PDB file of C-alpha atoms in Angstrom:
ATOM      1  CA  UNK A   1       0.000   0.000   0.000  1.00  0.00           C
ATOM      2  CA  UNK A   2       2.991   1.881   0.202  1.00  0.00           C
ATOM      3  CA  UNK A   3       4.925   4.062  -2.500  1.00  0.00           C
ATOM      4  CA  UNK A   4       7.170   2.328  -4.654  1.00  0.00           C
ATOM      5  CA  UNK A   5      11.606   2.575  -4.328  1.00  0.00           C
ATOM      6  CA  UNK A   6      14.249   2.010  -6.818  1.00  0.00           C
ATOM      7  CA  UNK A   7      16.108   0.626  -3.593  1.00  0.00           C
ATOM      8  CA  UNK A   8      15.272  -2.582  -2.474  1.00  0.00           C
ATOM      9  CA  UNK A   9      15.680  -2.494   1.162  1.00  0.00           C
ATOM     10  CA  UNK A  10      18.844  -3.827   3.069  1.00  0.00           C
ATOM     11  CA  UNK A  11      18.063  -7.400   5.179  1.00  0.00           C
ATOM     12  CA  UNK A  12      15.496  -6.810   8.068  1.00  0.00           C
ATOM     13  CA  UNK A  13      17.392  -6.956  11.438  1.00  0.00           C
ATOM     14  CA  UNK A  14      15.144  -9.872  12.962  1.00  0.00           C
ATOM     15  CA  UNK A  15      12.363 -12.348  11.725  1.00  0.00           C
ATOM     16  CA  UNK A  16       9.782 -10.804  13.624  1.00  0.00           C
ATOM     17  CA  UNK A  17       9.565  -7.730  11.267  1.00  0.00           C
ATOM     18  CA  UNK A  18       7.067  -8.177   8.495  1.00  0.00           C
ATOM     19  CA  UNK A  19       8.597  -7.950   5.235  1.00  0.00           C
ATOM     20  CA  UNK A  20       6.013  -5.204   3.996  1.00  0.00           C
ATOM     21  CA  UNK A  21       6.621  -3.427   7.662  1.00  0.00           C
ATOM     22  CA  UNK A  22      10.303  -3.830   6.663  1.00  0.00           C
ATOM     23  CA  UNK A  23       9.832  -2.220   3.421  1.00  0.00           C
ATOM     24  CA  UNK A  24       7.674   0.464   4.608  1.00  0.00           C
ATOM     25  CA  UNK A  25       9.848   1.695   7.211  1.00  0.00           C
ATOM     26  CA  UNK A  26      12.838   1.572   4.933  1.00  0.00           C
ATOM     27  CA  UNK A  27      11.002   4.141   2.426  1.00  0.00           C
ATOM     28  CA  UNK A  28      10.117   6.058   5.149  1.00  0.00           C
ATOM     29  CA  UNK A  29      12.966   6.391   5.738  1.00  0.00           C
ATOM     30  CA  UNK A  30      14.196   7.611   2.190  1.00  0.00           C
ATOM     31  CA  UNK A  31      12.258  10.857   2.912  1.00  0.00           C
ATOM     32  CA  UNK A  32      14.835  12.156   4.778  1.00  0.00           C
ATOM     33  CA  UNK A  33      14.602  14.729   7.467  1.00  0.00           C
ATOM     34  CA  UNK A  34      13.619  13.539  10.780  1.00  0.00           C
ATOM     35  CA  UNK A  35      12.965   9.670   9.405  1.00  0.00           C
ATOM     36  CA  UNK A  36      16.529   9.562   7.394  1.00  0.00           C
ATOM     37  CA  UNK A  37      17.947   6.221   8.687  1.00  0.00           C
ATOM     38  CA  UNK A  38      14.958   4.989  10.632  1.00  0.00           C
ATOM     39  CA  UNK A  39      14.790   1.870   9.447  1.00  0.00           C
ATOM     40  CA  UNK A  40      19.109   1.452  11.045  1.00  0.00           C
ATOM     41  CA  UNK A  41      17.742   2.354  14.482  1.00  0.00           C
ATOM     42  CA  UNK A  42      16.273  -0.956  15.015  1.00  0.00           C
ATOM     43  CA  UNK A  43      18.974  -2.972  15.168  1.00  0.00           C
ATOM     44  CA  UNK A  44      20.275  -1.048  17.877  1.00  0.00           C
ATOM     45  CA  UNK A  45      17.054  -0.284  19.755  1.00  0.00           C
ATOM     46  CA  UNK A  46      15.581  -3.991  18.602  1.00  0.00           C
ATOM     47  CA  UNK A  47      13.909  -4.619  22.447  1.00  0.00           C
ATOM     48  CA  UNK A  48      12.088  -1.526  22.360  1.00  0.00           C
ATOM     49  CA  UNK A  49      10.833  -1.552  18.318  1.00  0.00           C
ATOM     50  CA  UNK A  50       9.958  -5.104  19.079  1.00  0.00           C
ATOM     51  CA  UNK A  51       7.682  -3.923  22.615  1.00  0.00           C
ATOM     52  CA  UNK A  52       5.848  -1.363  20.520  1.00  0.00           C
ATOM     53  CA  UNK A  53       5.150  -3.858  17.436  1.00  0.00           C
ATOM     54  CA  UNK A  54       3.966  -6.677  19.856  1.00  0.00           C
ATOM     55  CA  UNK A  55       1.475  -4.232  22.042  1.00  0.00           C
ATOM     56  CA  UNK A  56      -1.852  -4.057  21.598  1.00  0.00           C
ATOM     57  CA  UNK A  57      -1.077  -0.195  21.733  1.00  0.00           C
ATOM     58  CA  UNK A  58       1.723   0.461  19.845  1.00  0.00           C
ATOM     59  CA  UNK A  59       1.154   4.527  19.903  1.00  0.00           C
ATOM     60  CA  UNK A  60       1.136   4.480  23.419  1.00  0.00           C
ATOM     61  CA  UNK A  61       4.261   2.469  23.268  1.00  0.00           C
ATOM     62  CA  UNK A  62       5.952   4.516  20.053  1.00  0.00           C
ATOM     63  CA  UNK A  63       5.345   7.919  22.407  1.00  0.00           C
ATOM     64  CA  UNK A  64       6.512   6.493  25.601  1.00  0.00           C
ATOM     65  CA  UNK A  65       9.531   7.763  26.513  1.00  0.00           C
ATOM     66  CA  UNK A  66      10.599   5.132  28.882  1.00  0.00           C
ATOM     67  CA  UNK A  67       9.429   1.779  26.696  1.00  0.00           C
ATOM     68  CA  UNK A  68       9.851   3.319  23.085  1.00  0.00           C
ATOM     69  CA  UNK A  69      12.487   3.769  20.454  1.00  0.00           C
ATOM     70  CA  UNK A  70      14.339   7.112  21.205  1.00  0.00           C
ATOM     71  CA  UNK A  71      14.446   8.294  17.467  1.00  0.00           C
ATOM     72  CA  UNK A  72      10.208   7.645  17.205  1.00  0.00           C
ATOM     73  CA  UNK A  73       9.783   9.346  21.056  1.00  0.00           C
ATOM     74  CA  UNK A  74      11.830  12.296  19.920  1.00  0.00           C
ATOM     75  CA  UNK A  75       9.162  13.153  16.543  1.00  0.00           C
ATOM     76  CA  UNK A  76       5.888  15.168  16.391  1.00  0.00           C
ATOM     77  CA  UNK A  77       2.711  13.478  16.847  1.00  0.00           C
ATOM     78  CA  UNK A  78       1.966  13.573  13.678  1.00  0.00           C
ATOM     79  CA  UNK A  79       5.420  11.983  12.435  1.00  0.00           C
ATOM     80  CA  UNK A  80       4.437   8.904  14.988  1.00  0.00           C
ATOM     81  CA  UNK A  81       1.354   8.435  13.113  1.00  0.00           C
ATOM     82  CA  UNK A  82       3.585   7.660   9.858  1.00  0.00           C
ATOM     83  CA  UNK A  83       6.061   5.355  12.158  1.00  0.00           C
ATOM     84  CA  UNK A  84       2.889   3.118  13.419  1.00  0.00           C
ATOM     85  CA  UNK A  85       1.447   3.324   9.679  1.00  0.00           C
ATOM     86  CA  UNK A  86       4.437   1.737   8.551  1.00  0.00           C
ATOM     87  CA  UNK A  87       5.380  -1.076  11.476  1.00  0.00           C
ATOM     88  CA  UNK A  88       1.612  -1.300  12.469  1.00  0.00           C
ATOM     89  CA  UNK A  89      -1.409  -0.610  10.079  1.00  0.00           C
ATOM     90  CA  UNK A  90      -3.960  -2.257  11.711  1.00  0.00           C
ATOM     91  CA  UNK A  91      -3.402  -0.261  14.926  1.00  0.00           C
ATOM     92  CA  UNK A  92      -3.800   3.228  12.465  1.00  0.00           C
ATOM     93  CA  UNK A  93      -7.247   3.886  12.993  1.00  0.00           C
ATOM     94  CA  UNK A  94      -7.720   3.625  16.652  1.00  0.00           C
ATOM     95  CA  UNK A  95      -4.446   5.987  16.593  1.00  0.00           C
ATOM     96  CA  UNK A  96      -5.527   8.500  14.209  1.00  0.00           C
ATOM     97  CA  UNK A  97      -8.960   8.617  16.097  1.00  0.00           C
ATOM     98  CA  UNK A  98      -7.214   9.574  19.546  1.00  0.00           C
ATOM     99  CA  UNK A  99      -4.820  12.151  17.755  1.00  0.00           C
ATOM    100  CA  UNK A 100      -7.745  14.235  15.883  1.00  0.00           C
ATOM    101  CA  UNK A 101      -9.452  13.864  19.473  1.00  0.00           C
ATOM    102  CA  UNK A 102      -5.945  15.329  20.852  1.00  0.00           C
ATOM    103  CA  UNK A 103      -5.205  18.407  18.531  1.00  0.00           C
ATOM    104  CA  UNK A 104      -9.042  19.294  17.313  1.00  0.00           C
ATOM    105  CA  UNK A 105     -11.118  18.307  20.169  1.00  0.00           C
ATOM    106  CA  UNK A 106     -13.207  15.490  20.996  1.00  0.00           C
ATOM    107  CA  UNK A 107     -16.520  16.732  18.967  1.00  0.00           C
ATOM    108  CA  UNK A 108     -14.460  15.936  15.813  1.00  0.00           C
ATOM    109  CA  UNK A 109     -14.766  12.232  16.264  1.00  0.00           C
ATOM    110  CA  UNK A 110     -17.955  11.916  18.110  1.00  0.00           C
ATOM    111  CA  UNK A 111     -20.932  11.372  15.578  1.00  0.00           C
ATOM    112  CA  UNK A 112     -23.734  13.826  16.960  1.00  0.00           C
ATOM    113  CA  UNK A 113     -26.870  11.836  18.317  1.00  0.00           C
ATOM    114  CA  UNK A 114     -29.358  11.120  15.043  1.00  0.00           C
ATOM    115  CA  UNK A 115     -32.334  13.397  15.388  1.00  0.00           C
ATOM    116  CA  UNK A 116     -35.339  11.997  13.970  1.00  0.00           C
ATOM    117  CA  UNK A 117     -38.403  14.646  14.783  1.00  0.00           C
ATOM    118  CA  UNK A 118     -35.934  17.219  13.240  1.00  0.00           C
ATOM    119  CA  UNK A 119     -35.068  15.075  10.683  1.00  0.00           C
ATOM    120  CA  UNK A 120     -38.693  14.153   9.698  1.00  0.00           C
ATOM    121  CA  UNK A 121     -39.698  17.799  10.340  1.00  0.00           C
ATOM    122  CA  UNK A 122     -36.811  18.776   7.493  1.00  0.00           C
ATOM    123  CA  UNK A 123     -38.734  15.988   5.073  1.00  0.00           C
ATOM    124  CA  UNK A 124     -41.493  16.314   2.344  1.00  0.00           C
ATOM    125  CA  UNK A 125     -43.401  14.182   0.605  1.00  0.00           C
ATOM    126  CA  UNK A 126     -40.344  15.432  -2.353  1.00  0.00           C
ATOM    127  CA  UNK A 127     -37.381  15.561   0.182  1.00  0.00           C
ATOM    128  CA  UNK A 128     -37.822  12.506   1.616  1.00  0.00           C
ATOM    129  CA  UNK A 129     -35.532  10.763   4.502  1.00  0.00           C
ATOM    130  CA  UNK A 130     -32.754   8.481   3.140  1.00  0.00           C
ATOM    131  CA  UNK A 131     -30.612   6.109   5.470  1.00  0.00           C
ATOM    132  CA  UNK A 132     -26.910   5.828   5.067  1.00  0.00           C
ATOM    133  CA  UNK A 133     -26.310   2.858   7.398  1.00  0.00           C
ATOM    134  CA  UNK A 134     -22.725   1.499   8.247  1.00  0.00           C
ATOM    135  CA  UNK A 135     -22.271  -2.018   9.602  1.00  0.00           C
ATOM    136  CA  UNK A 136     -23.733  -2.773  12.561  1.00  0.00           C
ATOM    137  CA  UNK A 137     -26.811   0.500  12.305  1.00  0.00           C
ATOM    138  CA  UNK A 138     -29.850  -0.680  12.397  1.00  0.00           C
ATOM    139  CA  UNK A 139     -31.984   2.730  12.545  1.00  0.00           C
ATOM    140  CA  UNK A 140     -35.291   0.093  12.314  1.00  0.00           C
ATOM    141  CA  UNK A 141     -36.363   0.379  16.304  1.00  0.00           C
ATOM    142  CA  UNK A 142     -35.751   4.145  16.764  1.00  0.00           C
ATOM    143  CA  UNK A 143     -37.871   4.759  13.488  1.00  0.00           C
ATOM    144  CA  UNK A 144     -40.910   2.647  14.434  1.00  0.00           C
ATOM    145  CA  UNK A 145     -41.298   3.809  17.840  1.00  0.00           C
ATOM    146  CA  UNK A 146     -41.396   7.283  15.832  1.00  0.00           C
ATOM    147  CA  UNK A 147     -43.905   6.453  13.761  1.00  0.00           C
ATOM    148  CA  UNK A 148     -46.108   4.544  16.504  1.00  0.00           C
ATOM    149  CA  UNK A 149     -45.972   7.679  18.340  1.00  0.00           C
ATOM    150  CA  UNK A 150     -46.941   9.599  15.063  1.00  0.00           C
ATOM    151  CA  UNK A 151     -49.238   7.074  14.812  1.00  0.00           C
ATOM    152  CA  UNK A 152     -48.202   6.089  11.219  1.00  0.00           C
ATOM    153  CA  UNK A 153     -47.818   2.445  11.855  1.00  0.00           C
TER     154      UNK A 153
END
């Protein structure tokens, strides 16, 4: 998912590295500035690379001055966020969620409550109400106790 190098990247320093987390890291790497030669800190910092890819919180672990790798402690926020993308994408969501929560504000990432009267006030008969669901929203209850008490059964 990551771009593409004319380098292929130098052996990975253990066998617990993933070889596209190996690859990853080593082009982040390539864009210089504060992630030039991350990829050669592991070796030398392999216990604590190895604490945040094994936690069930590597972020936590990645910004952790006392469990996580010195050269990922010492960048922005933001620049972590690349780091875990790299060594842990399926941790990148929960991590991205609690950063937007940390620099915006916790009403950026909480979904107001779904208001149906003003919803169904907003309606006509040519506007009508359309559900977007996601998995798992099942609007079905809220809207027939709505229309019981509208009595519109």
């Amino acid at each position: 998912t990551g771009g593409v190098s004319m380098e292929d990247p130098p052996a990975k320093p253990a066998d617990w590295i993933e070889p596209q987390a190996w690859s990853e890291l080593f082009r982040l790497s390539l864009v210089g500035g504060p992630f030039a030669g991350i990829h050669k800190t592991i070796k030398d910092e392999l216990p604590r690379w190895r604490a945040a890819y094994d936690s069930s919180t590597p972020m936590a672990v990645l910004s952790d001055a006392e469990q996580g790798p010195k050269v990922v402690v010492a960048l922005t926020p933001f620049q972590r966020l690349l780091v875990l993308r790299c060594l842990r994408p399926d941790r990148l969501i929960p991590a991205v969620h609690n950063y937007v929560a940390e620099e915006l504000g916790e009403k950026f990432v909480t979904p107001p409550p779904f208001d149906l009267t003003g919803s169904y006030s907003d309606s006509t008969s040519t506007t009508p109400l359309i559900f977007v669901l996601s998995p798992g929203a099942d609007p079905f209850q809220a809207l027939n106790k709505f229309a019981t008490e509208r009595a519109k059964d």
